[in-house]
Short mmCIF file of C-alpha atoms in Angstrom, two decimals:
data_model
loop_
_atom_site.label_atom_id
_atom_site.label_comp_id
_atom_site.label_asym_id
_atom_site.label_seq_id
_atom_site.Cartn_x
_atom_site.Cartn_y
_atom_site.Cartn_z
CA MET A 81 97.71 146.42 98.28
CA THR A 82 95.72 143.26 99.80
CA ALA A 83 97.60 141.27 102.13
CA ALA A 84 96.29 137.49 101.49
CA PRO A 85 94.98 135.91 104.18
CA PRO A 86 96.55 133.43 106.96
CA ARG A 87 96.38 130.24 105.90
CA PRO A 88 93.86 127.68 107.82
CA THR A 89 95.56 126.01 111.44
CA GLY A 90 95.73 122.57 110.99
CA LEU A 91 96.47 121.38 107.61
CA PRO A 92 98.88 118.83 106.32
CA PRO A 93 102.23 121.48 104.61
CA ARG A 94 101.32 122.14 101.38
CA PRO A 95 104.52 122.02 98.89
CA THR A 96 104.64 123.05 95.41
CA VAL A 97 102.81 120.79 94.15
CA PRO A 98 103.26 119.87 90.70
CA PRO A 99 101.16 118.15 87.96
CA GLY A 100 100.43 114.44 88.35
CA TRP A 101 99.04 112.99 90.66
CA HIS A 102 99.29 113.08 94.32
CA ASP A 103 98.52 111.26 97.64
CA THR A 104 96.19 113.39 100.31
CA ALA A 105 98.07 112.29 103.27
CA ALA A 106 101.47 114.00 101.46
CA ALA A 107 99.58 117.35 100.00
CA VAL A 108 96.22 118.47 99.87
CA PRO A 109 95.10 121.57 97.24
CA ARG A 110 94.13 124.96 97.88
CA ARG A 111 91.47 125.91 100.13
CA ASP A 112 88.52 126.58 97.38
CA GLN A 113 91.18 124.70 94.97
CA THR A 114 89.56 122.78 91.42
CA VAL A 115 90.77 119.68 91.15
CA ARG A 116 90.36 116.24 90.03
CA VAL A 117 90.00 113.07 92.61
CA LEU A 118 90.18 109.64 92.46
CA THR A 119 87.71 107.97 94.92
CA ARG A 120 88.46 105.20 96.85
CA TYR A 121 85.86 103.01 94.17
CA GLY A 122 87.99 104.36 91.26
CA ALA A 123 85.22 106.95 90.31
CA ASP A 124 87.17 109.73 89.51
CA HIS A 125 85.10 113.66 89.37
CA GLN A 126 85.93 117.37 88.75
CA ALA A 127 86.23 118.74 92.64
CA GLN A 128 86.21 121.71 94.46
CA PHE A 129 88.54 121.74 98.63
CA VAL A 130 86.00 123.19 100.74
CA VAL A 131 88.28 123.50 105.11
CA ALA A 132 85.62 124.63 106.97
CA PHE A 133 87.40 123.98 110.50
CA THR A 134 91.09 122.29 110.78
CA ALA A 135 90.96 121.86 114.64
CA ASP A 136 89.37 118.36 114.52
CA TRP A 137 91.93 117.86 110.62
CA PRO A 138 90.16 115.90 108.61
CA GLN A 139 86.50 116.50 110.20
CA GLY A 140 86.29 119.41 108.23
CA VAL A 141 87.33 119.47 105.63
CA TRP A 142 85.70 117.80 102.52
CA TRP A 143 85.16 117.41 98.10
CA SER A 144 82.90 119.52 96.44
CA ILE A 145 80.93 117.89 93.27
CA GLN A 146 78.00 118.75 91.29
CA ASN A 147 78.24 122.67 91.77
CA GLY A 148 77.96 122.03 95.43
CA ARG A 149 75.15 120.13 95.48
CA VAL A 150 77.40 116.92 96.16
CA THR A 151 79.69 115.97 98.47
CA ILE A 152 82.80 113.15 99.61
CA PRO A 153 84.51 112.76 102.82
CA PHE A 154 88.27 113.73 102.36
CA ALA A 155 89.06 109.73 102.99
CA ASP A 156 86.89 108.52 100.65
CA ILE A 157 90.05 110.40 97.44
CA VAL A 158 93.02 108.30 97.29
CA ALA A 159 94.73 110.59 94.59
CA TRP A 160 93.84 113.86 93.01
CA SER A 161 95.62 116.17 90.61
CA PRO A 162 96.03 120.44 90.85
CA ASP A 163 94.43 119.47 86.23
CA PRO A 164 91.24 119.49 86.76
CA GLU A 165 91.31 117.61 83.40
CA ALA A 166 93.39 114.73 84.11
CA ARG A 167 92.39 111.42 83.71
CA PRO A 168 94.00 108.86 86.89
CA PRO A 169 96.25 106.41 86.21
CA ARG A 170 94.48 103.03 85.82
CA PRO A 171 96.70 99.99 87.84
CA ALA A 172 96.49 96.76 87.40
CA PRO A 173 94.64 94.78 90.01
CA ALA A 174 96.60 93.66 92.70
CA SER A 175 98.17 89.50 91.94
CA GLU A 176 98.11 86.92 94.04
CA PRO A 177 98.92 82.89 93.06
CA ASP A 178 95.76 82.52 93.02
CA GLY A 179 94.26 84.98 91.09
CA PRO A 180 93.28 88.73 91.08
CA ARG A 181 91.62 90.18 94.71
CA PRO A 182 88.99 89.02 95.55
CA ALA A 183 86.22 91.87 95.49
CA LEU A 184 84.81 91.03 98.77
CA VAL A 185 88.46 92.26 100.66
CA GLY A 186 88.09 95.04 99.13
CA GLU A 187 84.18 95.65 99.68
CA VAL A 188 85.84 94.62 103.88
CA LEU A 189 88.04 97.56 103.49
CA ALA A 190 86.48 99.93 102.49
CA GLU A 191 83.31 99.19 104.93
CA VAL A 192 85.87 98.96 107.25
CA GLY A 193 87.54 102.74 107.68
CA LYS A 194 84.17 104.27 106.93
CA VAL A 195 83.22 103.32 110.36
CA GLY A 196 86.19 104.53 112.49
CA GLY A 197 85.49 107.94 110.76
CA LEU A 198 81.15 107.90 112.09
CA ILE A 199 82.46 106.51 115.73
CA ARG A 200 85.42 109.56 115.75
CA LEU A 201 81.58 111.70 115.63
CA ILE A 202 79.53 110.72 118.59
CA PRO A 203 80.04 113.77 120.79
CA GLU A 204 80.94 112.69 124.26
CA ALA A 205 78.49 115.01 126.15
CA SER A 206 75.17 112.90 124.31
CA ALA A 207 76.48 109.53 124.02
CA ASP A 208 74.49 107.87 126.18
CA TRP A 209 70.99 109.35 124.89
CA THR A 210 68.68 106.94 123.05
CA PRO A 211 65.28 107.72 121.44
CA HIS A 212 63.57 103.59 122.88
CA PRO A 213 64.58 101.81 124.96
CA GLY A 214 64.99 99.60 122.76
CA VAL A 215 67.38 101.59 120.38
CA ALA A 216 70.91 101.08 121.16
CA SER A 217 72.81 104.50 122.12
CA PRO A 218 75.65 105.75 120.37
CA ARG A 219 78.21 104.24 122.71
CA THR A 220 76.72 101.30 123.41
CA LEU A 221 77.04 101.31 118.96
CA ALA A 222 80.53 101.73 119.10
CA TRP A 223 81.38 99.11 122.00
CA ARG A 224 79.24 96.43 119.55
CA LEU A 225 81.30 97.57 116.14
CA ALA A 226 84.21 97.48 117.61
CA GLN A 227 83.42 93.62 118.26
CA VAL A 228 82.11 92.92 114.64
CA VAL A 229 85.50 93.69 113.34
CA ALA A 230 87.43 91.52 115.55
CA ARG A 231 84.97 88.19 115.21
CA LEU A 232 85.31 89.29 110.87
CA GLU A 233 88.97 89.59 112.31
CA LEU A 234 88.18 85.41 113.63
CA VAL A 235 85.99 84.34 110.46
CA PHE A 236 89.82 85.49 108.17
CA ALA A 237 91.94 83.97 110.27
CA LEU A 238 90.36 81.02 111.31
CA ASP A 239 88.81 77.90 110.03
CA ALA A 240 86.38 77.55 112.46
CA VAL A 241 85.25 80.21 115.96
CA GLU A 242 83.74 78.85 118.78
CA LEU A 243 80.07 80.15 120.38
CA GLY A 244 80.73 82.17 123.77
CA LEU A 245 84.17 82.29 123.52
CA GLU A 246 84.94 86.42 122.24
CA PRO A 247 84.86 88.54 125.95
CA ALA A 248 81.73 90.20 126.20
CA ALA A 249 81.91 93.86 123.96
CA PRO A 250 81.94 96.79 127.58
CA GLU A 251 79.32 98.03 126.08
CA ALA A 252 79.68 101.62 128.23
CA GLY A 253 83.99 102.15 129.00
CA PRO A 254 84.53 105.84 127.10
CA LEU A 255 84.42 106.52 123.85
CA ARG A 256 88.60 107.55 123.59
CA GLU A 257 88.54 103.18 124.35
CA ALA A 258 86.34 102.79 121.91
CA ASP A 259 87.25 103.86 119.32
CA ALA A 260 91.23 102.79 120.10
CA THR A 261 89.76 99.90 120.27
CA TYR A 262 88.19 99.51 116.38
CA GLY A 263 91.52 101.46 115.37
CA ALA A 264 92.97 97.43 116.45
CA ASN A 265 91.20 95.43 115.63
CA ALA A 266 90.56 96.66 113.02
CA ARG A 267 93.84 96.78 112.51
CA ALA A 268 94.03 93.09 112.22
CA ALA A 269 90.59 92.70 110.59
CA ALA A 270 92.33 94.73 107.53
CA GLU A 271 95.63 92.55 107.75
CA ALA A 272 93.64 89.07 107.76
CA ALA A 273 91.35 89.94 105.14
CA ALA A 274 94.58 91.31 102.82
CA ARG A 275 95.77 87.52 103.04
CA ALA A 276 92.68 85.93 101.83
CA THR A 277 92.65 84.59 97.83
CA ALA A 278 89.81 83.50 96.00
CA ALA A 279 90.65 80.07 97.45
CA SER A 280 90.52 80.41 101.19
CA LEU A 281 87.01 82.34 100.27
CA ARG A 282 85.35 78.74 98.71
CA ALA A 283 87.34 77.07 101.97
CA PRO A 284 84.82 75.73 104.52
CA TRP A 285 83.66 77.78 107.66
CA GLN A 286 81.99 76.24 110.47
CA LEU A 287 80.43 78.10 113.66
CA GLU A 288 80.09 75.67 116.53
CA ARG A 289 78.59 75.59 120.69
CA GLY A 290 80.75 72.97 122.60
CA GLY A 291 82.38 71.98 119.45
CA VAL A 292 79.36 70.82 117.35
CA ALA A 293 78.87 72.54 114.35
CA VAL A 294 75.66 75.16 113.76
CA ALA A 295 76.75 76.06 110.82
CA THR A 296 79.20 75.47 108.12
CA MET A 297 79.26 77.60 104.88
CA PRO A 298 81.60 79.36 102.78
CA ARG A 299 84.51 81.55 104.36
CA GLY A 300 83.32 83.80 102.23
CA ASN A 301 79.62 83.72 103.34
CA ALA A 302 80.10 84.25 107.09
CA VAL A 303 82.96 86.87 106.06
CA ARG A 304 79.01 88.40 104.94
CA ALA A 305 76.86 86.91 107.06
CA PHE A 306 78.92 87.69 110.62
CA GLY A 307 81.16 90.48 109.72
CA MET A 308 80.10 93.05 106.47
CA ALA A 309 75.91 92.20 107.72
CA PRO A 310 76.76 94.20 111.26
CA LEU A 311 78.71 96.19 110.42
CA VAL A 312 76.85 97.86 108.08
CA TYR A 313 73.29 97.28 109.82
CA HIS A 314 75.02 99.14 113.53
CA ARG A 315 76.46 101.99 111.36
CA GLY A 316 73.38 102.51 110.03
CA GLU A 317 72.15 103.18 113.57
CA LEU A 318 74.23 105.15 114.53
CA GLY A 319 74.44 107.00 111.31
CA VAL A 320 70.62 108.01 112.40
CA LEU A 321 71.63 108.90 115.35
CA LEU A 322 73.35 111.44 114.73
CA THR A 323 71.79 112.10 112.56
CA ALA A 324 69.31 113.49 114.76
CA LEU A 325 71.64 114.46 117.98
CA GLY A 326 72.30 117.17 115.13
CA VAL A 327 75.74 115.79 113.47
CA HIS A 328 76.59 115.42 110.52
CA VAL A 329 77.24 112.03 109.31
CA PRO A 330 79.34 111.66 105.34
CA HIS A 331 76.92 110.52 103.24
CA PRO A 332 77.21 106.99 102.25
CA TYR A 333 75.71 107.51 98.78
CA PRO A 334 76.41 110.65 97.75
CA LEU A 335 76.85 110.05 94.04
CA TRP A 336 73.46 109.27 93.62
CA SER A 337 71.22 110.12 96.59
CA PHE A 338 67.76 111.18 97.18
CA GLY A 339 66.17 114.15 97.96
CA GLY A 340 64.36 115.66 101.04
CA PRO A 341 65.52 115.20 104.83
CA GLY A 342 67.85 112.37 105.14
CA GLY A 343 68.59 111.63 102.01
CA GLU A 344 70.17 114.93 100.89
CA ALA A 345 73.83 115.44 100.93
CA ALA A 346 73.79 118.16 101.26
CA PRO A 347 77.28 120.32 102.22
CA LEU A 348 78.26 120.78 105.98
CA ASP A 349 76.02 123.65 107.79
#
């Protein structure tokens, strides 16, 4: 009898998994097992659990759907079932005194999570590479993204923010510090976002210079203008640079991707 191949090191403990739905933080499928997954966006798919390497868990792990034509990052799955035909529970929307949690809050939490994973993919040896003097390096972008989530917390927490009072982003510090700073700022932003209600997002918000308003808008609009838009923009810049450096970047829209260079949601090599 041929002995079973050794299980890759680095995988979380995998107890006997009963039927039902399971959090990925508590248990993961067997390597190459076909399961049912539920994404953070509420969609469910039949998927294969793929493990390429485990030295930097979970960077080398993903979920493969549509016969391997589309991959989903490990972190985008919130639950899985060993039954490929299972149907996930559909919890009621989180409720608050002001009504259901605003959709914008969910968008913010999802975007903040995506950016953190991208920063950790930056190779230290190429962190200062840039294809043109007018293009920011991956290191600079990591620090700018850390600054953007700090601003995002301010927008959620304060009714007015004074221009020029925030500390300047280092833009040249070690990547591990950029990652740690982003993580701390992201947690604070997420906590502030979680406290938001429909009423607080409709409330007026101001950007000021010397105590004089230079922009006044509903807080929800400010979240998009000074938080979400810069996060998406700089995340896109960083993703393109990492791809040019040969780093596999999780596809931002794997379920409906384009074919050809830069558009195919292909598995890792």
